Tab-separated table of C-alpha atoms in Angstrom:
chain	number	residue	atom	x	y	z
A	17	MET	CA	13.402	-2.778	-21.199
A	18	ARG	CA	15.979	-4.036	-18.750
A	19	CYS	CA	14.736	-4.702	-15.237
A	20	ARG	CA	17.177	-2.124	-13.879
A	21	GLU	CA	15.655	0.599	-16.086
A	22	ILE	CA	12.156	-0.121	-14.779
A	23	LEU	CA	13.345	-0.123	-11.168
A	24	ASP	CA	15.020	3.241	-11.751
A	25	LYS	CA	11.619	4.599	-12.808
A	26	LEU	CA	9.905	3.132	-9.735
A	27	GLU	CA	12.588	4.511	-7.437
A	28	THR	CA	12.257	7.944	-9.001
A	29	LEU	CA	8.626	7.803	-7.892
A	30	SER	CA	9.294	6.259	-4.461
A	31	PRO	CA	12.994	6.374	-3.496
A	32	ARG	CA	14.120	3.543	-1.234
A	33	SER	CA	15.607	6.124	1.133
A	34	PHE	CA	12.063	6.928	2.315
A	35	ALA	CA	11.480	3.379	3.577
A	36	GLU	CA	11.441	2.686	7.318
A	37	GLN	CA	14.586	1.142	8.805
A	38	TRP	CA	12.781	-2.122	9.636
A	39	ASP	CA	11.404	-2.507	6.115
A	40	ASN	CA	12.736	-4.586	3.212
A	41	VAL	CA	12.215	-2.952	-0.174
A	42	GLY	CA	13.836	-3.140	-3.582
A	43	LEU	CA	14.740	-6.079	-5.823
A	44	LEU	CA	14.348	-9.082	-3.511
A	45	ALA	CA	14.876	-11.848	-6.082
A	46	GLY	CA	15.998	-12.143	-9.676
A	47	ARG	CA	18.240	-10.341	-12.141
A	48	TYR	CA	18.783	-6.613	-12.638
A	49	ASP	CA	19.805	-7.217	-16.256
A	50	LYS	CA	16.753	-9.303	-17.169
A	51	GLU	CA	14.912	-8.169	-20.284
A	52	VAL	CA	11.372	-7.341	-19.210
A	53	GLN	CA	8.346	-7.240	-21.476
A	54	THR	CA	5.528	-8.029	-19.020
A	55	VAL	CA	5.121	-6.688	-15.481
A	56	MET	CA	2.538	-8.070	-13.076
A	57	LEU	CA	1.289	-5.913	-10.185
A	58	ALA	CA	-0.173	-7.145	-6.900
A	59	LEU	CA	-0.542	-6.107	-3.291
A	60	ASP	CA	0.952	-9.380	-1.991
A	61	ALA	CA	3.106	-12.137	-3.477
A	62	THR	CA	0.719	-14.929	-2.437
A	63	ASP	CA	0.808	-18.486	-3.829
A	64	SER	CA	-1.972	-17.654	-6.298
A	65	VAL	CA	-0.255	-14.444	-7.435
A	66	VAL	CA	3.061	-16.244	-8.030
A	67	GLU	CA	1.230	-19.018	-9.948
A	68	GLU	CA	-0.541	-16.418	-12.062
A	69	ALA	CA	2.737	-14.622	-12.781
A	70	VAL	CA	4.140	-17.896	-14.095
A	71	GLU	CA	1.014	-18.756	-16.111
A	72	LYS	CA	0.851	-15.325	-17.755
A	73	GLY	CA	4.558	-15.174	-18.558
A	74	ALA	CA	5.429	-12.198	-16.362
A	75	ASP	CA	9.076	-11.163	-16.375
A	76	LEU	CA	8.802	-8.929	-13.306
A	77	LEU	CA	6.457	-9.097	-10.313
A	78	VAL	CA	5.986	-5.867	-8.355
A	79	THR	CA	4.153	-5.931	-5.020
A	80	HIS	CA	3.501	-3.485	-2.218
A	81	HIS	CA	4.098	-5.844	0.722
A	82	PRO	CA	7.515	-7.569	0.683
A	83	LEU	CA	7.525	-11.354	0.531
A	84	ILE	CA	10.777	-11.333	2.542
A	85	PHE	CA	10.734	-9.322	5.777
A	86	SER	CA	13.205	-10.940	8.159
A	87	ALA	CA	16.644	-12.399	7.436
A	88	ARG	CA	16.730	-15.899	5.963
A	89	LYS	CA	19.599	-18.368	6.233
A	90	SER	CA	18.320	-20.473	3.339
A	91	VAL	CA	15.878	-20.429	0.424
A	92	THR	CA	14.376	-23.886	-0.145
A	93	ASP	CA	11.000	-25.413	-0.912
A	94	GLY	CA	10.718	-26.429	2.748
A	95	ASP	CA	8.497	-23.481	3.700
A	96	PHE	CA	5.854	-21.384	1.958
A	97	ILE	CA	8.023	-18.280	1.453
A	98	GLY	CA	10.897	-20.360	0.120
A	99	ARG	CA	8.567	-22.195	-2.267
A	100	ARG	CA	7.346	-18.917	-3.727
A	101	LEU	CA	10.883	-17.605	-4.170
A	102	VAL	CA	12.063	-20.862	-5.744
A	103	LYS	CA	9.167	-20.783	-8.214
A	104	LEU	CA	9.893	-17.186	-9.177
A	105	LEU	CA	13.573	-17.930	-9.716
A	106	GLN	CA	12.855	-21.180	-11.590
A	107	HIS	CA	10.832	-19.188	-14.117
A	108	ASP	CA	13.284	-16.288	-14.229
A	109	ILE	CA	10.766	-13.828	-12.782
A	110	SER	CA	12.408	-10.905	-11.004
A	111	TYR	CA	10.619	-9.747	-7.860
A	112	TYR	CA	10.479	-6.184	-6.531
A	113	ALA	CA	8.728	-4.718	-3.463
A	114	MET	CA	7.946	-1.079	-2.724
A	115	HIS	CA	6.426	-0.821	0.736
A	116	THR	CA	6.914	2.043	3.217
A	117	ASN	CA	8.802	4.076	0.621
A	118	PHE	CA	5.592	4.015	-1.440
A	119	ASP	CA	3.489	4.640	1.675
A	120	VAL	CA	5.385	7.916	2.069
A	121	MET	CA	5.877	8.866	-1.590
A	122	GLY	CA	2.694	7.775	-3.323
A	123	MET	CA	0.135	5.991	-1.172
A	124	ALA	CA	-0.529	8.785	1.351
A	125	ASP	CA	-1.481	11.394	-1.233
A	126	ALA	CA	-3.303	8.859	-3.409
A	127	ALA	CA	-5.549	7.913	-0.476
A	128	ALA	CA	-6.082	11.581	0.390
A	129	ASP	CA	-7.054	12.219	-3.244
A	130	GLU	CA	-9.694	9.475	-3.074
A	131	ILE	CA	-11.535	11.298	-0.281
A	132	GLY	CA	-10.828	14.786	-1.631
A	133	LEU	CA	-8.822	15.897	1.400
A	134	LEU	CA	-8.145	19.651	1.348
A	135	GLU	CA	-5.331	21.685	2.923
A	136	ARG	CA	-3.581	18.412	3.653
A	137	GLN	CA	-0.455	17.941	5.729
A	138	VAL	CA	1.731	14.958	6.601
A	139	LEU	CA	0.175	13.024	9.480
A	140	ASP	CA	3.243	11.214	10.860
A	141	VAL	CA	6.582	12.698	9.752
A	142	THR	CA	9.204	9.995	9.106
A	143	TYR	CA	11.634	11.987	6.944
A	144	GLU	CA	12.716	15.597	7.208
A	145	ASP	CA	15.467	17.706	5.662
A	146	ASP	CA	16.000	21.354	4.722
A	147	ILE	CA	13.611	21.034	1.790
A	148	SER	CA	10.740	18.782	2.788
A	149	ARG	CA	8.827	16.965	5.501
A	150	GLU	CA	7.469	13.608	4.365
A	151	GLY	CA	5.843	10.711	6.124
A	152	ILE	CA	2.967	8.319	6.651
A	153	GLY	CA	-0.654	9.418	6.123
A	154	ARG	CA	-2.269	12.786	5.569
A	155	VAL	CA	-4.589	15.038	7.576
A	156	GLY	CA	-6.821	17.807	6.253
A	157	ARG	CA	-10.355	19.050	5.723
A	158	LEU	CA	-13.069	16.991	4.086
A	159	PRO	CA	-14.821	18.661	1.109
A	160	VAL	CA	-17.928	19.147	3.283
A	161	SER	CA	-18.799	18.635	6.920
A	162	MET	CA	-20.753	15.416	7.536
A	163	THR	CA	-21.830	13.070	10.292
A	164	LEU	CA	-19.697	10.061	11.134
A	165	GLU	CA	-22.336	7.804	9.594
A	166	GLU	CA	-22.280	9.859	6.390
A	167	CYS	CA	-18.483	9.780	6.426
A	168	GLY	CA	-18.536	5.990	6.679
A	169	ALA	CA	-20.745	5.815	3.582
A	170	TYR	CA	-18.487	8.334	1.830
A	171	VAL	CA	-15.386	6.213	2.541
A	172	LYS	CA	-17.164	3.065	1.318
A	173	ARG	CA	-17.937	4.756	-1.996
A	174	ALA	CA	-14.496	6.332	-2.356
A	175	PHE	CA	-12.625	3.045	-1.925
A	176	ALA	CA	-15.328	0.743	-3.383
A	177	LEU	CA	-15.767	-1.245	-0.176
A	178	GLU	CA	-18.473	-3.646	0.925
A	179	SER	CA	-18.216	-2.644	4.572
A	180	VAL	CA	-16.326	-0.538	7.096
A	181	LYS	CA	-15.988	-0.838	10.887
A	182	ILE	CA	-16.710	2.388	12.773
A	183	PHE	CA	-15.863	3.484	16.321
A	184	GLY	CA	-17.793	6.525	17.520
A	185	GLU	CA	-21.303	7.973	17.622
A	186	LYS	CA	-23.173	8.014	14.308
A	187	ASP	CA	-24.324	11.625	14.517
A	188	CYS	CA	-21.083	13.349	15.575
A	189	GLN	CA	-19.954	15.984	13.062
A	190	ILE	CA	-16.780	15.423	11.056
A	191	SER	CA	-14.882	18.053	9.077
A	192	VAL	CA	-11.197	17.228	9.747
A	193	ALA	CA	-10.006	13.769	8.711
A	194	ALA	CA	-6.776	11.807	8.787
A	195	VAL	CA	-6.124	8.920	6.409
A	196	SER	CA	-3.379	6.334	6.830
A	197	PRO	CA	-3.547	3.310	4.492
A	198	GLY	CA	-2.669	-0.086	5.926
A	199	SER	CA	-2.360	-0.557	9.661
A	200	GLY	CA	-3.089	2.696	11.496
A	201	LYS	CA	-2.511	1.695	15.111
A	202	SER	CA	0.715	3.640	15.374
A	203	VAL	CA	-0.726	6.926	14.075
A	204	ILE	CA	-3.650	7.307	16.468
A	205	GLY	CA	-1.576	9.632	18.670
A	206	SER	CA	-0.509	11.694	15.659
A	207	ALA	CA	-4.120	11.990	14.490
A	208	VAL	CA	-5.219	13.175	17.940
A	209	SER	CA	-2.379	15.706	18.084
A	210	ALA	CA	-3.242	16.982	14.600
A	211	GLY	CA	-6.832	17.707	15.640
A	212	ALA	CA	-8.390	15.082	13.386
A	213	GLN	CA	-11.967	14.117	14.203
A	214	VAL	CA	-11.798	10.814	12.330
A	215	LEU	CA	-8.978	8.470	11.318
A	216	ILE	CA	-9.559	6.407	8.179
A	217	THR	CA	-7.254	3.401	8.265
A	218	GLY	CA	-7.146	-0.362	8.882
A	219	ASP	CA	-6.342	-3.041	11.476
A	220	ILE	CA	-7.863	-1.271	14.487
A	221	ASP	CA	-8.810	-3.623	17.304
A	222	HIS	CA	-11.294	-3.282	20.157
A	223	HIS	CA	-9.095	-1.549	22.723
A	224	GLU	CA	-7.439	0.828	20.243
A	225	GLY	CA	-10.828	1.843	18.882
A	226	ILE	CA	-12.472	2.648	22.202
A	227	ASP	CA	-9.317	4.365	23.468
A	228	ALA	CA	-9.226	6.569	20.365
A	229	VAL	CA	-12.861	7.590	20.886
A	230	ALA	CA	-12.064	8.430	24.517
A	231	GLN	CA	-9.479	10.905	23.159
A	232	GLY	CA	-11.985	12.553	20.814
A	233	LEU	CA	-10.962	10.633	17.684
A	234	THR	CA	-13.487	8.495	15.826
A	235	ILE	CA	-12.278	5.634	13.639
A	236	ILE	CA	-13.356	4.299	10.258
A	237	ASP	CA	-11.578	0.980	9.788
A	238	ALA	CA	-11.686	0.381	6.048
A	239	GLY	CA	-9.389	-2.634	6.235
A	240	HIS	CA	-5.716	-3.086	5.419
A	241	TYR	CA	-6.516	-4.352	1.939
A	242	GLY	CA	-9.475	-1.987	1.550
A	243	VAL	CA	-7.397	1.184	1.291
A	244	GLU	CA	-4.032	-0.158	0.127
A	245	LYS	CA	-5.496	-1.858	-2.957
A	246	ILE	CA	-5.105	1.538	-4.655
A	247	PHE	CA	-1.406	0.598	-5.020
A	248	VAL	CA	-2.111	-1.534	-8.093
A	249	PRO	CA	-3.975	0.997	-10.297
A	250	TYR	CA	-1.595	3.754	-9.181
A	251	ILE	CA	1.535	1.863	-10.275
A	252	GLU	CA	-0.212	0.555	-13.388
A	253	GLU	CA	-0.973	4.092	-14.544
A	254	TYR	CA	2.555	5.241	-13.706
A	255	LEU	CA	4.274	2.426	-15.611
A	256	ARG	CA	1.999	2.791	-18.632
A	257	ARG	CA	2.962	6.474	-18.748
A	258	GLU	CA	6.689	6.111	-18.041
A	259	CYS	CA	7.388	2.765	-19.756
A	260	ALA	CA	4.978	2.684	-22.683
A	261	ARG	CA	6.625	-0.356	-24.281
A	262	LEU	CA	5.817	-2.592	-21.307
A	263	THR	CA	2.806	-4.831	-20.972
A	264	VAL	CA	1.405	-4.168	-17.484
A	265	ILE	CA	-1.119	-6.589	-15.996
A	266	ARG	CA	-2.911	-6.836	-12.674
A	267	ALA	CA	-2.951	-10.023	-10.649
A	268	GLN	CA	-6.369	-11.352	-9.722
A	269	GLU	CA	-6.654	-10.373	-6.078
A	270	LYS	CA	-9.488	-9.873	-3.630
A	271	ASN	CA	-9.917	-9.122	0.044
A	272	PRO	CA	-8.088	-11.968	1.843
A	273	PHE	CA	-11.008	-12.537	4.241
A	274	TRP	CA	-14.792	-12.478	4.023
A	275	ILE	CA	-17.473	-11.519	6.515
A	276	MET	CA	-20.502	-13.764	7.023
């Protein structure tokens, strides 16, 4: 398949129009007309992921987080981002990122599915027209009421995590949950307004956590990687269904930090 045909499929799933204004999504390097046989999927285009894409003969690398965020006046091997881009282009590997457009059209419902969220609604509306209201995260009822401690264990199982960080009292009862994959700092207010009793997200620091609890919102910080890693199996399943002729492989990734 041509690269352009595959990107059309991905943008049918998650149109670029749903991305935030500050974001940088789409084909960020390479050729639209490249013939693609092998696609590699990853959360981030790290040095090891780019090396693996080269070693395994990938024709297209698709990641969630964009390698290029801000404007660049040059692409050289003088810095780590430039080196990655140069290597991709040297080996004729096209590179595509689907970030906040996938957060809105894909990731939010996928994360809600993992915890069985019922009667769900959009947590933070970022797009609205006469037909639909779409946005970041979801809020709804958990399948059963549980304590915060039980909810923490439930989230660990749902997302196959080694640990979670929790703000709030262990024995408080939880029945309404919000989930926002990635960094959830900006949706705390939306979760409070929506009547959520817990926000399942990542990247919550000390002050944000205790301030959320003061507003009646407990926090389960499952990590940025911890929840968003569902991007890879989601897109793998989609491409295998929509582009059956492609070989789709996962990059070898793991949580970028460890806890001693």
